[in-house]
PDB file of C-alpha atoms in Angstrom:
ATOM      1  CA  GLY N   1     103.069  96.398  49.358  1.00  0.00           C
ATOM      2  CA  ARG N   2     101.404  97.389  52.641  1.00  0.00           C
ATOM      3  CA  LEU N   3     104.365  96.503  54.872  1.00  0.00           C
ATOM      4  CA  LEU N   4     106.662  99.300  53.703  1.00  0.00           C
ATOM      5  CA  PRO N   5     104.370 102.290  53.097  1.00  0.00           C
ATOM      6  CA  ILE N   6     107.249 104.789  53.109  1.00  0.00           C
ATOM      7  CA  LEU N   7     108.525 103.162  49.905  1.00  0.00           C
ATOM      8  CA  HIS N   8     105.406 104.205  48.051  1.00  0.00           C
ATOM      9  CA  GLY N   9     105.708 107.361  45.970  1.00  0.00           C
ATOM     10  CA  GLU N  10     101.960 107.129  45.540  1.00  0.00           C
ATOM     11  CA  ASN N  11      99.567 104.335  46.357  1.00  0.00           C
ATOM     12  CA  ILE N  12      99.924 102.887  42.860  1.00  0.00           C
ATOM     13  CA  LEU N  13     103.699 102.399  43.017  1.00  0.00           C
ATOM     14  CA  PHE N  14     105.659  99.681  44.751  1.00  0.00           C
ATOM     15  CA  PHE N  15     109.252  98.556  44.253  1.00  0.00           C
ATOM     16  CA  GLY N  16     108.973  94.955  45.378  1.00  0.00           C
ATOM     17  CA  TYR N  17     111.112  93.291  48.024  1.00  0.00           C
ATOM     18  CA  ILE N  18     113.170  91.053  45.737  1.00  0.00           C
ATOM     19  CA  PRO N  19     114.354  93.881  43.451  1.00  0.00           C
ATOM     20  CA  LEU N  20     115.231  95.927  46.552  1.00  0.00           C
ATOM     21  CA  ILE N  21     117.207  93.041  48.052  1.00  0.00           C
ATOM     22  CA  LEU N  22     119.024  92.395  44.786  1.00  0.00           C
ATOM     23  CA  ALA N  23     119.746  96.132  44.424  1.00  0.00           C
ATOM     24  CA  ILE N  24     121.190  96.251  47.948  1.00  0.00           C
ATOM     25  CA  VAL N  25     123.365  93.220  47.149  1.00  0.00           C
ATOM     26  CA  GLY N  26     124.521  94.989  43.983  1.00  0.00           C
ATOM     27  CA  VAL N  27     125.357  98.213  45.833  1.00  0.00           C
ATOM     28  CA  VAL N  28     127.197  96.437  48.655  1.00  0.00           C
ATOM     29  CA  MET N  29     129.187  94.084  46.433  1.00  0.00           C
ATOM     30  CA  PHE N  30     130.050  96.685  43.792  1.00  0.00           C
ATOM     31  CA  ARG N  31     130.336  99.716  46.100  1.00  0.00           C
ATOM     32  CA  LYS N  32     133.749 100.667  44.681  1.00  0.00           C
ATOM     33  CA  ASN N  33     132.398 100.726  41.135  1.00  0.00           C
ATOM     34  CA  ARG N  34     131.835 104.376  40.115  1.00  0.00           C
ATOM     35  CA  VAL N  35     128.879 103.526  37.877  1.00  0.00           C
ATOM     36  CA  VAL N  36     127.109 101.738  40.736  1.00  0.00           C
ATOM     37  CA  GLY N  37     127.789 104.699  43.033  1.00  0.00           C
ATOM     38  CA  TYR N  38     126.417 107.176  40.482  1.00  0.00           C
ATOM     39  CA  ILE N  39     123.300 105.092  39.813  1.00  0.00           C
ATOM     40  CA  SER N  40     122.755 104.667  43.578  1.00  0.00           C
ATOM     41  CA  ILE N  41     122.857 108.420  44.169  1.00  0.00           C
ATOM     42  CA  ILE N  42     120.509 109.164  41.254  1.00  0.00           C
ATOM     43  CA  THR N  43     118.122 106.423  42.408  1.00  0.00           C
ATOM     44  CA  VAL N  44     117.945 107.780  45.964  1.00  0.00           C
ATOM     45  CA  ILE N  45     117.431 111.374  44.746  1.00  0.00           C
ATOM     46  CA  PHE N  46     114.608 110.375  42.407  1.00  0.00           C
ATOM     47  CA  TRP N  47     113.066 108.139  45.086  1.00  0.00           C
ATOM     48  CA  ILE N  48     112.945 111.077  47.518  1.00  0.00           C
ATOM     49  CA  LEU N  49     111.375 113.259  44.827  1.00  0.00           C
ATOM     50  CA  SER N  50     108.834 110.528  44.048  1.00  0.00           C
ATOM     51  CA  LEU N  51     107.567 110.586  47.638  1.00  0.00           C
ATOM     52  CA  GLY N  52     105.639 113.755  46.865  1.00  0.00           C
ATOM     53  CA  THR N  53     105.190 117.097  48.534  1.00  0.00           C
ATOM     54  CA  TYR N  54     104.751 116.079  52.179  1.00  0.00           C
ATOM     55  CA  LEU N  55     105.859 113.089  54.187  1.00  0.00           C
ATOM     56  CA  HIS N  56     103.008 110.606  54.405  1.00  0.00           C
ATOM     57  CA  ILE N  57     103.028 107.231  56.092  1.00  0.00           C
ATOM     58  CA  ASN N  58      99.962 104.995  55.942  1.00  0.00           C
ATOM     59  CA  GLY N  59      97.842 107.937  54.790  1.00  0.00           C
ATOM     60  CA  LYS N  60      98.887 110.166  57.670  1.00  0.00           C
ATOM     61  CA  TRP N  61     100.223 113.613  56.722  1.00  0.00           C
ATOM     62  CA  GLU N  62     100.480 115.347  60.076  1.00  0.00           C
ATOM     63  CA  TRP N  63     101.914 114.504  63.455  1.00  0.00           C
ATOM     64  CA  ASP N  64     100.855 116.761  66.335  1.00  0.00           C
ATOM     65  CA  GLY N  65      99.656 119.353  63.803  1.00  0.00           C
ATOM     66  CA  ILE N  66     102.994 119.451  61.988  1.00  0.00           C
ATOM     67  CA  SER N  67     103.527 118.294  58.415  1.00  0.00           C
ATOM     68  CA  TYR N  68     106.966 117.743  56.962  1.00  0.00           C
ATOM     69  CA  PRO N  69     107.590 119.117  53.472  1.00  0.00           C
ATOM     70  CA  LEU N  70     109.679 117.074  51.076  1.00  0.00           C
ATOM     71  CA  PRO N  71     111.907 118.388  48.259  1.00  0.00           C
ATOM     72  CA  PHE N  72     109.278 117.909  45.525  1.00  0.00           C
ATOM     73  CA  LEU N  73     107.159 120.650  47.139  1.00  0.00           C
ATOM     74  CA  TYR N  74     109.845 123.223  46.364  1.00  0.00           C
ATOM     75  CA  LEU N  75     110.094 122.123  42.742  1.00  0.00           C
ATOM     76  CA  THR N  76     106.382 122.536  41.976  1.00  0.00           C
ATOM     77  CA  ASN N  77     106.676 126.277  41.313  1.00  0.00           C
ATOM     78  CA  LEU N  78     109.771 126.136  39.110  1.00  0.00           C
ATOM     79  CA  PRO N  79     109.316 126.648  35.359  1.00  0.00           C
ATOM     80  CA  LEU N  80     109.285 123.404  33.349  1.00  0.00           C
ATOM     81  CA  ILE N  81     110.030 121.201  36.381  1.00  0.00           C
ATOM     82  CA  GLY N  82     106.786 122.388  38.002  1.00  0.00           C
ATOM     83  CA  ASP N  83     104.888 121.123  34.977  1.00  0.00           C
ATOM     84  CA  ILE N  84     105.707 117.558  35.996  1.00  0.00           C
ATOM     85  CA  ARG N  85     102.632 117.861  38.278  1.00  0.00           C
ATOM     86  CA  THR N  86     102.834 114.391  39.795  1.00  0.00           C
ATOM     87  CA  PRO N  87     105.715 112.876  41.745  1.00  0.00           C
ATOM     88  CA  SER N  88     105.148 109.407  40.313  1.00  0.00           C
ATOM     89  CA  ARG N  89     107.010 110.496  37.191  1.00  0.00           C
ATOM     90  CA  PHE N  90     110.187 110.622  39.271  1.00  0.00           C
ATOM     91  CA  HIS N  91     109.431 107.063  40.321  1.00  0.00           C
ATOM     92  CA  MET N  92     110.107 105.812  36.793  1.00  0.00           C
ATOM     93  CA  ILE N  93     113.797 106.755  37.090  1.00  0.00           C
ATOM     94  CA  THR N  94     113.841 105.206  40.570  1.00  0.00           C
ATOM     95  CA  ILE N  95     112.540 101.917  39.170  1.00  0.00           C
ATOM     96  CA  LEU N  96     115.095 102.072  36.349  1.00  0.00           C
ATOM     97  CA  GLY N  97     117.925 102.640  38.866  1.00  0.00           C
ATOM     98  CA  ILE N  98     116.742  99.789  41.086  1.00  0.00           C
ATOM     99  CA  SER N  99     116.542  97.542  38.029  1.00  0.00           C
ATOM    100  CA  ILE N 100     120.133  98.290  37.059  1.00  0.00           C
ATOM    101  CA  LEU N 101     121.367  97.823  40.631  1.00  0.00           C
ATOM    102  CA  ALA N 102     119.379  94.581  40.905  1.00  0.00           C
ATOM    103  CA  ALA N 103     121.108  93.386  37.725  1.00  0.00           C
ATOM    104  CA  PHE N 104     124.460  93.993  39.427  1.00  0.00           C
ATOM    105  CA  GLY N 105     123.227  92.001  42.433  1.00  0.00           C
ATOM    106  CA  SER N 106     122.015  89.186  40.188  1.00  0.00           C
ATOM    107  CA  ALA N 107     125.341  89.102  38.332  1.00  0.00           C
ATOM    108  CA  TYR N 108     127.175  88.827  41.654  1.00  0.00           C
ATOM    109  CA  LEU N 109     124.982  85.923  42.808  1.00  0.00           C
ATOM    110  CA  MET N 110     125.365  84.091  39.503  1.00  0.00           C
ATOM    111  CA  GLU N 111     129.136  84.488  39.592  1.00  0.00           C
ATOM    112  CA  ARG N 112     129.457  83.466  43.223  1.00  0.00           C
ATOM    113  CA  TRP N 113     126.959  80.587  43.446  1.00  0.00           C
ATOM    114  CA  GLY N 114     127.085  79.070  39.984  1.00  0.00           C
ATOM    115  CA  HIS N 115     124.253  78.590  37.573  1.00  0.00           C
ATOM    116  CA  ILE N 116     122.350  75.686  39.159  1.00  0.00           C
ATOM    117  CA  LYS N 117     122.047  77.204  42.653  1.00  0.00           C
ATOM    118  CA  THR N 118     121.280  80.581  41.116  1.00  0.00           C
ATOM    119  CA  LYS N 119     118.499  79.121  38.960  1.00  0.00           C
ATOM    120  CA  VAL N 120     116.865  77.620  42.055  1.00  0.00           C
ATOM    121  CA  LEU N 121     117.259  80.913  43.931  1.00  0.00           C
ATOM    122  CA  PHE N 122     115.839  82.923  41.031  1.00  0.00           C
ATOM    123  CA  ALA N 123     112.865  80.543  40.728  1.00  0.00           C
ATOM    124  CA  ALA N 124     112.138  81.060  44.448  1.00  0.00           C
ATOM    125  CA  MET N 125     112.486  84.816  44.010  1.00  0.00           C
ATOM    126  CA  ALA N 126     110.090  84.721  41.052  1.00  0.00           C
ATOM    127  CA  GLY N 127     107.565  83.012  43.325  1.00  0.00           C
ATOM    128  CA  VAL N 128     107.964  85.738  45.938  1.00  0.00           C
ATOM    129  CA  ILE N 129     107.575  88.415  43.250  1.00  0.00           C
ATOM    130  CA  LEU N 130     104.359  86.781  41.997  1.00  0.00           C
ATOM    131  CA  PHE N 131     103.033  86.654  45.565  1.00  0.00           C
ATOM    132  CA  GLU N 132     103.895  90.252  46.458  1.00  0.00           C
ATOM    133  CA  TYR N 133     102.308  91.617  43.269  1.00  0.00           C
ATOM    134  CA  LEU N 134      98.997  89.826  43.695  1.00  0.00           C
ATOM    135  CA  PRO N 135      96.262  92.429  43.313  1.00  0.00           C
ATOM    136  CA  ASN N 136      94.548  93.617  46.469  1.00  0.00           C
ATOM    137  CA  PRO N 137      90.765  93.684  46.330  1.00  0.00           C
ATOM    138  CA  GLN N 138      89.604  97.287  46.116  1.00  0.00           C
ATOM    139  CA  ASN N 139      86.534  98.422  48.018  1.00  0.00           C
ATOM    140  CA  VAL N 140      85.253 101.258  45.861  1.00  0.00           C
ATOM    141  CA  ASP N 141      82.023 101.349  47.886  1.00  0.00           C
ATOM    142  CA  ALA N 142      84.062 102.879  50.725  1.00  0.00           C
ATOM    143  CA  ILE N 143      84.756 105.995  48.607  1.00  0.00           C
ATOM    144  CA  PRO N 144      81.982 108.520  49.237  1.00  0.00           C
ATOM    145  CA  THR N 145      80.511 109.546  45.904  1.00  0.00           C
ATOM    146  CA  PRO N 146      78.728 112.918  45.661  1.00  0.00           C
ATOM    147  CA  ALA N 147      75.184 112.622  44.303  1.00  0.00           C
ATOM    148  CA  ILE N 148      75.963 114.881  41.337  1.00  0.00           C
ATOM    149  CA  TYR N 149      78.025 112.119  39.704  1.00  0.00           C
ATOM    150  CA  LYS N 150      75.160 109.644  39.897  1.00  0.00           C
ATOM    151  CA  GLU N 151      72.861 112.317  38.463  1.00  0.00           C
ATOM    152  CA  MET N 152      75.326 112.936  35.622  1.00  0.00           C
ATOM    153  CA  ALA N 153      75.376 109.208  34.872  1.00  0.00           C
ATOM    154  CA  LYS N 154      71.624 109.291  34.149  1.00  0.00           C
ATOM    155  CA  ASP N 155      72.099 111.927  31.434  1.00  0.00           C
ATOM    156  CA  LYS N 156      73.210 110.119  28.264  1.00  0.00           C
ATOM    157  CA  GLU N 157      74.003 113.252  26.225  1.00  0.00           C
ATOM    158  CA  PRO N 158      77.675 113.708  25.232  1.00  0.00           C
ATOM    159  CA  TYR N 159      79.328 116.312  27.452  1.00  0.00           C
ATOM    160  CA  THR N 160      82.789 117.270  28.555  1.00  0.00           C
ATOM    161  CA  VAL N 161      83.359 117.617  32.286  1.00  0.00           C
ATOM    162  CA  LEU N 162      85.946 120.144  33.386  1.00  0.00           C
ATOM    163  CA  TYR N 163      87.202 119.805  36.935  1.00  0.00           C
ATOM    164  CA  ILE N 164      87.873 123.217  38.481  1.00  0.00           C
ATOM    165  CA  PRO N 165      90.154 124.199  40.030  1.00  0.00           C
ATOM    166  CA  LEU N 166      92.843 122.450  38.091  1.00  0.00           C
ATOM    167  CA  ALA N 167      95.660 122.225  40.588  1.00  0.00           C
ATOM    168  CA  ARG N 168      99.064 120.733  41.017  1.00  0.00           C
ATOM    169  CA  TRP N 169      99.860 117.866  43.334  1.00  0.00           C
ATOM    170  CA  SER N 170     101.262 120.247  45.946  1.00  0.00           C
ATOM    171  CA  VAL N 171      97.790 121.340  46.989  1.00  0.00           C
ATOM    172  CA  PHE N 172      96.459 117.793  47.256  1.00  0.00           C
ATOM    173  CA  ARG N 173      96.962 116.644  50.799  1.00  0.00           C
ATOM    174  CA  TYR N 174      93.760 115.145  52.061  1.00  0.00           C
ATOM    175  CA  GLY N 175      91.153 112.621  50.985  1.00  0.00           C
ATOM    176  CA  SER N 176      89.256 113.577  47.862  1.00  0.00           C
ATOM    177  CA  GLY N 177      92.045 115.934  46.796  1.00  0.00           C
ATOM    178  CA  CYS N 178      93.918 112.909  45.528  1.00  0.00           C
ATOM    179  CA  PRO N 179      94.010 113.024  41.713  1.00  0.00           C
ATOM    180  CA  ALA N 180      92.818 109.406  41.537  1.00  0.00           C
ATOM    181  CA  ILE N 181      89.436 110.309  43.080  1.00  0.00           C
ATOM    182  CA  PRO N 182      88.185 112.436  40.134  1.00  0.00           C
ATOM    183  CA  MET N 183      89.376 109.655  37.825  1.00  0.00           C
ATOM    184  CA  TYR N 184      87.237 107.229  39.831  1.00  0.00           C
ATOM    185  CA  TYR N 185      84.268 109.623  39.577  1.00  0.00           C
ATOM    186  CA  GLN N 186      84.709 109.594  35.802  1.00  0.00           C
ATOM    187  CA  THR N 187      84.001 105.866  35.803  1.00  0.00           C
ATOM    188  CA  ILE N 188      80.638 106.651  37.405  1.00  0.00           C
ATOM    189  CA  HIS N 189      79.440 109.379  35.040  1.00  0.00           C
ATOM    190  CA  GLU N 190      81.396 108.057  32.044  1.00  0.00           C
TER     191      GLU N 190
END
């Protein structure tokens, strides 16, 4: 998933190349179908929303001191919609749309190539999917951990830790502001 960083709504989300290719085949071959057109539009809208508050490519948020806001930033202060808090929730609809479009692409290939050739193709695609979803080794030692969390880990009394300020995704732009970092710290102090 490192080759197409712009496709990531967050670092934990990745479409996969085979579903994208099948979805493109489905859109191209069934472009006159109104359902495919509607699903394509919804998928693109939700994908853009899933990218978050600011354009980021390979962890970079600014170019020559300029950052580029994305549509999700403007939704964060709206009632109800602003309570979504994290753009990855929009990614679920994106994945659903890509799945439906990929099914159209698969149906086209099965109809055009016949079942035997399609079975061989789908077996090869399954191999590619297994390869592209292999887990990457994570180097958690590279994340700087404040000493307070190691100190908290020594205390075995039951406590609740409240992270203040509680903020929405729109304010998280750099490094430790990522919501995943406090979750990682929780694994240290339990």
